[in-house]
Amino acid sequence: MTSPVLDLRFHGNLRELLRPRHRNRDSVAYPLNRRASIKDIIESLRIPHTEIGRIVAGGRERDLGWIPEQPATVHVFPLADGHDPTRPTLLRPEPVSGIRFLVDVNVGKLATLLRMAGFDAASVPELDQGELAGKAVSEKRILLSRNRDLLRRSQVVHGHLVRAEQPEDQLAEILTLYGLTGKTRPFSRCLRCNTLLEPVEKTAILHRLEPLTRKYYHRFRICPHCRRIYWRGSHHRRMAQLFPGLRGKT
Ligand SMILES: [Zn+2]
């Protein structure tokens, strides 16, 4: 007896994640010769579950645990731009409590850029894959990585496979995906350790300033954790390039 066959239709940017032989076809035929959840079936085609926004089959929305047993056409959609992970969905009933990221070492520069934009972006390069996944779950952070195996781990709930190659493009990708473009707060977070900066009186840090900085700058912020000092001149040109709206502001 031949196995029933699922007709899988991948939409949007999910298709580029498929193997080349599947990528240019409208659908992927998947023989149901074993009992498996739709999550396992989709992941066997190289797409981490974190990338899936909706699954529709037989006119119904399906969750990741759905086990197809009959021939069916299954539409698989990516996360839509402007996705809000703080709201529960059928696929992810447990939302994150806020937009907070955990950034894998393979996109390490993205962590700095997210902090530059004011977002909470933790990174712990010494963690192995299991520890990284565990930290993302326990701290309810969105895991950002270019490693599909990491994002395929079943304990990971919220994450994203970063597609862009260049850090600036990766930042734009993340801001677009999570609808954060208008929510940046440059100059608010420590680039080194991710802590929120605090205003500091110039007189309190005068002894730490170079003569020219002391002469030309008057407003400063300090990281309460690592004590690094920030002022308009430090990193400001790079920030102004990344965030044109910053020009003219402190
Ligand atoms: Zn710091």
PDB file of N, CA, C and O in Angstrom, residues 49-98:
ATOM      1  N   HIS A  49      11.308  25.648  13.287  1.00  0.00           N
ATOM      2  CA  HIS A  49       9.935  25.992  13.659  1.00  0.00           C
ATOM      3  C   HIS A  49       9.771  27.465  14.035  1.00  0.00           C
ATOM      4  O   HIS A  49       8.679  28.017  13.954  1.00  0.00           O
ATOM      5  N   THR A  50      10.882  28.097  14.438  1.00  0.00           N
ATOM      6  CA  THR A  50      10.809  29.511  14.832  1.00  0.00           C
ATOM      7  C   THR A  50      10.401  30.410  13.660  1.00  0.00           C
ATOM      8  O   THR A  50       9.955  31.543  13.877  1.00  0.00           O
ATOM      9  N   GLU A  51      10.580  29.913  12.441  1.00  0.00           N
ATOM     10  CA  GLU A  51      10.309  30.753  11.256  1.00  0.00           C
ATOM     11  C   GLU A  51       8.853  30.700  10.822  1.00  0.00           C
ATOM     12  O   GLU A  51       8.438  31.441   9.934  1.00  0.00           O
ATOM     13  N   ILE A  52       8.079  29.790  11.407  1.00  0.00           N
ATOM     14  CA  ILE A  52       6.713  29.564  10.940  1.00  0.00           C
ATOM     15  C   ILE A  52       5.746  30.499  11.664  1.00  0.00           C
ATOM     16  O   ILE A  52       5.755  30.578  12.898  1.00  0.00           O
ATOM     17  N   GLY A  53       4.920  31.184  10.887  1.00  0.00           N
ATOM     18  CA  GLY A  53       3.927  32.076  11.484  1.00  0.00           C
ATOM     19  C   GLY A  53       2.558  31.422  11.589  1.00  0.00           C
ATOM     20  O   GLY A  53       1.876  31.538  12.604  1.00  0.00           O
ATOM     21  N   ARG A  54       2.148  30.724  10.524  1.00  0.00           N
ATOM     22  CA  ARG A  54       0.827  30.083  10.496  1.00  0.00           C
ATOM     23  C   ARG A  54       0.912  28.817   9.675  1.00  0.00           C
ATOM     24  O   ARG A  54       1.665  28.728   8.706  1.00  0.00           O
ATOM     25  N   ILE A  55       0.067  27.849  10.078  1.00  0.00           N
ATOM     26  CA  ILE A  55      -0.081  26.604   9.308  1.00  0.00           C
ATOM     27  C   ILE A  55      -1.578  26.425   9.056  1.00  0.00           C
ATOM     28  O   ILE A  55      -2.370  26.429  10.003  1.00  0.00           O
ATOM     29  N   VAL A  56      -1.959  26.295   7.790  1.00  0.00           N
ATOM     30  CA  VAL A  56      -3.381  26.154   7.450  1.00  0.00           C
ATOM     31  C   VAL A  56      -3.555  24.895   6.602  1.00  0.00           C
ATOM     32  O   VAL A  56      -2.865  24.712   5.596  1.00  0.00           O
ATOM     33  N   ALA A  57      -4.467  24.025   7.044  1.00  0.00           N
ATOM     34  CA  ALA A  57      -4.768  22.801   6.287  1.00  0.00           C
ATOM     35  C   ALA A  57      -6.256  22.511   6.415  1.00  0.00           C
ATOM     36  O   ALA A  57      -6.817  22.632   7.519  1.00  0.00           O
ATOM     37  N   GLY A  58      -6.873  22.140   5.306  1.00  0.00           N
ATOM     38  CA  GLY A  58      -8.306  21.836   5.334  1.00  0.00           C
ATOM     39  C   GLY A  58      -9.129  23.006   5.828  1.00  0.00           C
ATOM     40  O   GLY A  58     -10.147  22.809   6.493  1.00  0.00           O
ATOM     41  N   GLY A  59      -8.680  24.226   5.538  1.00  0.00           N
ATOM     42  CA  GLY A  59      -9.425  25.415   5.954  1.00  0.00           C
ATOM     43  C   GLY A  59      -9.301  25.738   7.429  1.00  0.00           C
ATOM     44  O   GLY A  59      -9.996  26.619   7.927  1.00  0.00           O
ATOM     45  N   ARG A  60      -8.416  25.048   8.137  1.00  0.00           N
ATOM     46  CA  ARG A  60      -8.256  25.296   9.585  1.00  0.00           C
ATOM     47  C   ARG A  60      -6.826  25.645   9.923  1.00  0.00           C
ATOM     48  O   ARG A  60      -5.880  25.121   9.321  1.00  0.00           O
ATOM     49  N   GLU A  61      -6.697  26.505  10.933  1.00  0.00           N
ATOM     50  CA  GLU A  61      -5.364  26.797  11.473  1.00  0.00           C
ATOM     51  C   GLU A  61      -4.907  25.592  12.287  1.00  0.00           C
ATOM     52  O   GLU A  61      -5.690  25.019  13.059  1.00  0.00           O
ATOM     53  N   ARG A  62      -3.664  25.224  12.144  1.00  0.00           N
ATOM     54  CA  ARG A  62      -3.129  24.062  12.873  1.00  0.00           C
ATOM     55  C   ARG A  62      -1.969  24.509  13.756  1.00  0.00           C
ATOM     56  O   ARG A  62      -1.227  25.429  13.413  1.00  0.00           O
ATOM     57  N   ASP A  63      -1.788  23.791  14.861  1.00  0.00           N
ATOM     58  CA  ASP A  63      -0.627  24.105  15.696  1.00  0.00           C
ATOM     59  C   ASP A  63       0.541  23.194  15.326  1.00  0.00           C
ATOM     60  O   ASP A  63       0.411  22.292  14.498  1.00  0.00           O
ATOM     61  N   LEU A  64       1.683  23.428  15.981  1.00  0.00           N
ATOM     62  CA  LEU A  64       2.899  22.699  15.604  1.00  0.00           C
ATOM     63  C   LEU A  64       2.818  21.221  15.945  1.00  0.00           C
ATOM     64  O   LEU A  64       3.527  20.395  15.376  1.00  0.00           O
ATOM     65  N   GLY A  65       1.949  20.864  16.890  1.00  0.00           N
ATOM     66  CA  GLY A  65       1.838  19.465  17.306  1.00  0.00           C
ATOM     67  C   GLY A  65       0.875  18.643  16.462  1.00  0.00           C
ATOM     68  O   GLY A  65       0.727  17.443  16.688  1.00  0.00           O
ATOM     69  N   TRP A  66       0.219  19.260  15.504  1.00  0.00           N
ATOM     70  CA  TRP A  66      -0.748  18.551  14.660  1.00  0.00           C
ATOM     71  C   TRP A  66      -0.070  17.398  13.905  1.00  0.00           C
ATOM     72  O   TRP A  66       0.994  17.576  13.327  1.00  0.00           O
ATOM     73  N   ILE A  67      -0.703  16.237  13.965  1.00  0.00           N
ATOM     74  CA  ILE A  67      -0.143  15.054  13.286  1.00  0.00           C
ATOM     75  C   ILE A  67      -1.014  14.727  12.067  1.00  0.00           C
ATOM     76  O   ILE A  67      -2.123  14.214  12.218  1.00  0.00           O
ATOM     77  N   PRO A  68      -0.542  15.051  10.870  1.00  0.00           N
ATOM     78  CA  PRO A  68      -1.338  14.756   9.673  1.00  0.00           C
ATOM     79  C   PRO A  68      -1.367  13.246   9.406  1.00  0.00           C
ATOM     80  O   PRO A  68      -0.332  12.578   9.493  1.00  0.00           O
ATOM     81  N   GLU A  69      -2.561  12.730   9.121  1.00  0.00           N
ATOM     82  CA  GLU A  69      -2.682  11.296   8.845  1.00  0.00           C
ATOM     83  C   GLU A  69      -3.329  11.017   7.500  1.00  0.00           C
ATOM     84  O   GLU A  69      -3.284   9.897   7.008  1.00  0.00           O
ATOM     85  N   GLN A  70      -3.963  12.047   6.918  1.00  0.00           N
ATOM     86  CA  GLN A  70      -4.652  11.908   5.634  1.00  0.00           C
ATOM     87  C   GLN A  70      -3.978  12.807   4.603  1.00  0.00           C
ATOM     88  O   GLN A  70      -3.341  13.798   4.980  1.00  0.00           O
ATOM     89  N   PRO A  71      -4.125  12.488   3.324  1.00  0.00           N
ATOM     90  CA  PRO A  71      -3.607  13.412   2.306  1.00  0.00           C
ATOM     91  C   PRO A  71      -4.237  14.799   2.502  1.00  0.00           C
ATOM     92  O   PRO A  71      -5.441  14.883   2.807  1.00  0.00           O
ATOM     93  N   ALA A  72      -3.435  15.820   2.383  1.00  0.00           N
ATOM     94  CA  ALA A  72      -3.958  17.179   2.589  1.00  0.00           C
ATOM     95  C   ALA A  72      -3.007  18.181   1.951  1.00  0.00           C
ATOM     96  O   ALA A  72      -1.815  17.898   1.782  1.00  0.00           O
ATOM     97  N   THR A  73      -3.557  19.336   1.608  1.00  0.00           N
ATOM     98  CA  THR A  73      -2.720  20.463   1.192  1.00  0.00           C
ATOM     99  C   THR A  73      -2.486  21.326   2.426  1.00  0.00           C
ATOM    100  O   THR A  73      -3.442  21.714   3.106  1.00  0.00           O
ATOM    101  N   VAL A  74      -1.221  21.582   2.713  1.00  0.00           N
ATOM    102  CA  VAL A  74      -0.861  22.329   3.920  1.00  0.00           C
ATOM    103  C   VAL A  74      -0.136  23.612   3.514  1.00  0.00           C
ATOM    104  O   VAL A  74       0.901  23.546   2.846  1.00  0.00           O
ATOM    105  N   HIS A  75      -0.696  24.740   3.894  1.00  0.00           N
ATOM    106  CA  HIS A  75      -0.050  26.030   3.606  1.00  0.00           C
ATOM    107  C   HIS A  75       0.759  26.464   4.821  1.00  0.00           C
ATOM    108  O   HIS A  75       0.230  26.519   5.935  1.00  0.00           O
ATOM    109  N   VAL A  76       2.021  26.768   4.589  1.00  0.00           N
ATOM    110  CA  VAL A  76       2.906  27.167   5.688  1.00  0.00           C
ATOM    111  C   VAL A  76       3.379  28.595   5.410  1.00  0.00           C
ATOM    112  O   VAL A  76       4.013  28.855   4.373  1.00  0.00           O
ATOM    113  N   PHE A  77       3.055  29.494   6.331  1.00  0.00           N
ATOM    114  CA  PHE A  77       3.377  30.914   6.150  1.00  0.00           C
ATOM    115  C   PHE A  77       4.477  31.328   7.120  1.00  0.00           C
ATOM    116  O   PHE A  77       4.533  30.848   8.256  1.00  0.00           O
ATOM    117  N   PRO A  78       5.333  32.270   6.693  1.00  0.00           N
ATOM    118  CA  PRO A  78       6.360  32.775   7.628  1.00  0.00           C
ATOM    119  C   PRO A  78       5.752  33.746   8.633  1.00  0.00           C
ATOM    120  O   PRO A  78       4.593  34.145   8.509  1.00  0.00           O
ATOM    121  N   LEU A  79       6.540  34.137   9.626  1.00  0.00           N
ATOM    122  CA  LEU A  79       6.130  35.237  10.506  1.00  0.00           C
ATOM    123  C   LEU A  79       5.977  36.475   9.632  1.00  0.00           C
ATOM    124  O   LEU A  79       6.831  36.769   8.805  1.00  0.00           O
ATOM    125  N   ALA A  80       4.871  37.190   9.803  1.00  0.00           N
ATOM    126  CA  ALA A  80       4.650  38.396   9.002  1.00  0.00           C
ATOM    127  C   ALA A  80       5.479  39.547   9.558  1.00  0.00           C
ATOM    128  O   ALA A  80       5.746  39.601  10.764  1.00  0.00           O
ATOM    129  N   ASP A  81       5.874  40.473   8.683  1.00  0.00           N
ATOM    130  CA  ASP A  81       6.560  41.679   9.158  1.00  0.00           C
ATOM    131  C   ASP A  81       5.670  42.394  10.161  1.00  0.00           C
ATOM    132  O   ASP A  81       4.452  42.459   9.988  1.00  0.00           O
ATOM    133  N   GLY A  82       6.293  42.930  11.205  1.00  0.00           N
ATOM    134  CA  GLY A  82       5.522  43.573  12.266  1.00  0.00           C
ATOM    135  C   GLY A  82       5.021  42.575  13.294  1.00  0.00           C
ATOM    136  O   GLY A  82       4.190  42.909  14.139  1.00  0.00           O
ATOM    137  N   HIS A  83       5.553  41.351  13.249  1.00  0.00           N
ATOM    138  CA  HIS A  83       5.145  40.306  14.191  1.00  0.00           C
ATOM    139  C   HIS A  83       5.375  40.766  15.635  1.00  0.00           C
ATOM    140  O   HIS A  83       6.429  41.298  15.967  1.00  0.00           O
ATOM    141  N   ASP A  84       4.367  40.546  16.476  1.00  0.00           N
ATOM    142  CA  ASP A  84       4.467  40.965  17.882  1.00  0.00           C
ATOM    143  C   ASP A  84       4.545  39.729  18.786  1.00  0.00           C
ATOM    144  O   ASP A  84       3.524  39.104  19.076  1.00  0.00           O
ATOM    145  N   PRO A  85       5.756  39.359  19.229  1.00  0.00           N
ATOM    146  CA  PRO A  85       5.893  38.134  20.044  1.00  0.00           C
ATOM    147  C   PRO A  85       5.374  38.285  21.468  1.00  0.00           C
ATOM    148  O   PRO A  85       5.400  37.330  22.229  1.00  0.00           O
ATOM    149  N   THR A  86       4.887  39.492  21.830  1.00  0.00           N
ATOM    150  CA  THR A  86       4.322  39.658  23.175  1.00  0.00           C
ATOM    151  C   THR A  86       2.843  39.276  23.199  1.00  0.00           C
ATOM    152  O   THR A  86       2.207  39.339  24.251  1.00  0.00           O
ATOM    153  N   ARG A  87       2.298  38.894  22.051  1.00  0.00           N
ATOM    154  CA  ARG A  87       0.903  38.440  22.009  1.00  0.00           C
ATOM    155  C   ARG A  87       0.860  36.942  21.755  1.00  0.00           C
ATOM    156  O   ARG A  87       1.579  36.436  20.886  1.00  0.00           O
ATOM    157  N   PRO A  88       0.001  36.213  22.485  1.00  0.00           N
ATOM    158  CA  PRO A  88      -0.078  34.765  22.267  1.00  0.00           C
ATOM    159  C   PRO A  88      -0.681  34.439  20.897  1.00  0.00           C
ATOM    160  O   PRO A  88      -1.559  35.153  20.419  1.00  0.00           O
ATOM    161  N   THR A  89      -0.182  33.383  20.280  1.00  0.00           N
ATOM    162  CA  THR A  89      -0.737  32.899  19.014  1.00  0.00           C
ATOM    163  C   THR A  89      -0.970  31.400  19.159  1.00  0.00           C
ATOM    164  O   THR A  89      -0.522  30.782  20.131  1.00  0.00           O
ATOM    165  N   LEU A  90      -1.652  30.826  18.189  1.00  0.00           N
ATOM    166  CA  LEU A  90      -1.899  29.385  18.231  1.00  0.00           C
ATOM    167  C   LEU A  90      -0.575  28.607  18.271  1.00  0.00           C
ATOM    168  O   LEU A  90      -0.435  27.627  18.998  1.00  0.00           O
ATOM    169  N   LEU A  91       0.389  29.067  17.507  1.00  0.00           N
ATOM    170  CA  LEU A  91       1.683  28.366  17.459  1.00  0.00           C
ATOM    171  C   LEU A  91       2.531  28.629  18.705  1.00  0.00           C
ATOM    172  O   LEU A  91       3.361  27.808  19.079  1.00  0.00           O
ATOM    173  N   ARG A  92       2.341  29.804  19.305  1.00  0.00           N
ATOM    174  CA  ARG A  92       3.149  30.173  20.481  1.00  0.00           C
ATOM    175  C   ARG A  92       2.252  30.792  21.545  1.00  0.00           C
ATOM    176  O   ARG A  92       2.197  32.018  21.690  1.00  0.00           O
ATOM    177  N   PRO A  93       1.540  29.910  22.274  1.00  0.00           N
ATOM    178  CA  PRO A  93       0.595  30.422  23.289  1.00  0.00           C
ATOM    179  C   PRO A  93       1.291  31.183  24.419  1.00  0.00           C
ATOM    180  O   PRO A  93       0.666  31.994  25.093  1.00  0.00           O
ATOM    181  N   GLU A  94       2.578  30.897  24.646  1.00  0.00           N
ATOM    182  CA  GLU A  94       3.308  31.606  25.699  1.00  0.00           C
ATOM    183  C   GLU A  94       4.136  32.716  25.084  1.00  0.00           C
ATOM    184  O   GLU A  94       5.204  32.465  24.528  1.00  0.00           O
ATOM    185  N   PRO A  95       3.652  33.959  25.170  1.00  0.00           N
ATOM    186  CA  PRO A  95       4.410  35.054  24.550  1.00  0.00           C
ATOM    187  C   PRO A  95       5.605  35.463  25.412  1.00  0.00           C
ATOM    188  O   PRO A  95       5.707  35.060  26.568  1.00  0.00           O
ATOM    189  N   VAL A  96       6.489  36.260  24.831  1.00  0.00           N
ATOM    190  CA  VAL A  96       7.539  36.879  25.650  1.00  0.00           C
ATOM    191  C   VAL A  96       6.917  38.087  26.343  1.00  0.00           C
ATOM    192  O   VAL A  96       5.926  38.645  25.870  1.00  0.00           O
ATOM    193  N   SER A  97       7.490  38.492  27.482  1.00  0.00           N
ATOM    194  CA  SER A  97       6.883  39.589  28.235  1.00  0.00           C
ATOM    195  C   SER A  97       7.306  40.945  27.698  1.00  0.00           C
ATOM    196  O   SER A  97       6.708  41.964  28.007  1.00  0.00           O
ATOM    197  N   GLY A  98       8.340  40.966  26.885  1.00  0.00           N
ATOM    198  CA  GLY A  98       8.799  42.223  26.294  1.00  0.00           C
ATOM    199  C   GLY A  98       9.765  41.888  25.171  1.00  0.00           C
ATOM    200  O   GLY A  98      10.160  40.732  25.012  1.00  0.00           O
TER     201      GLY A  98
END
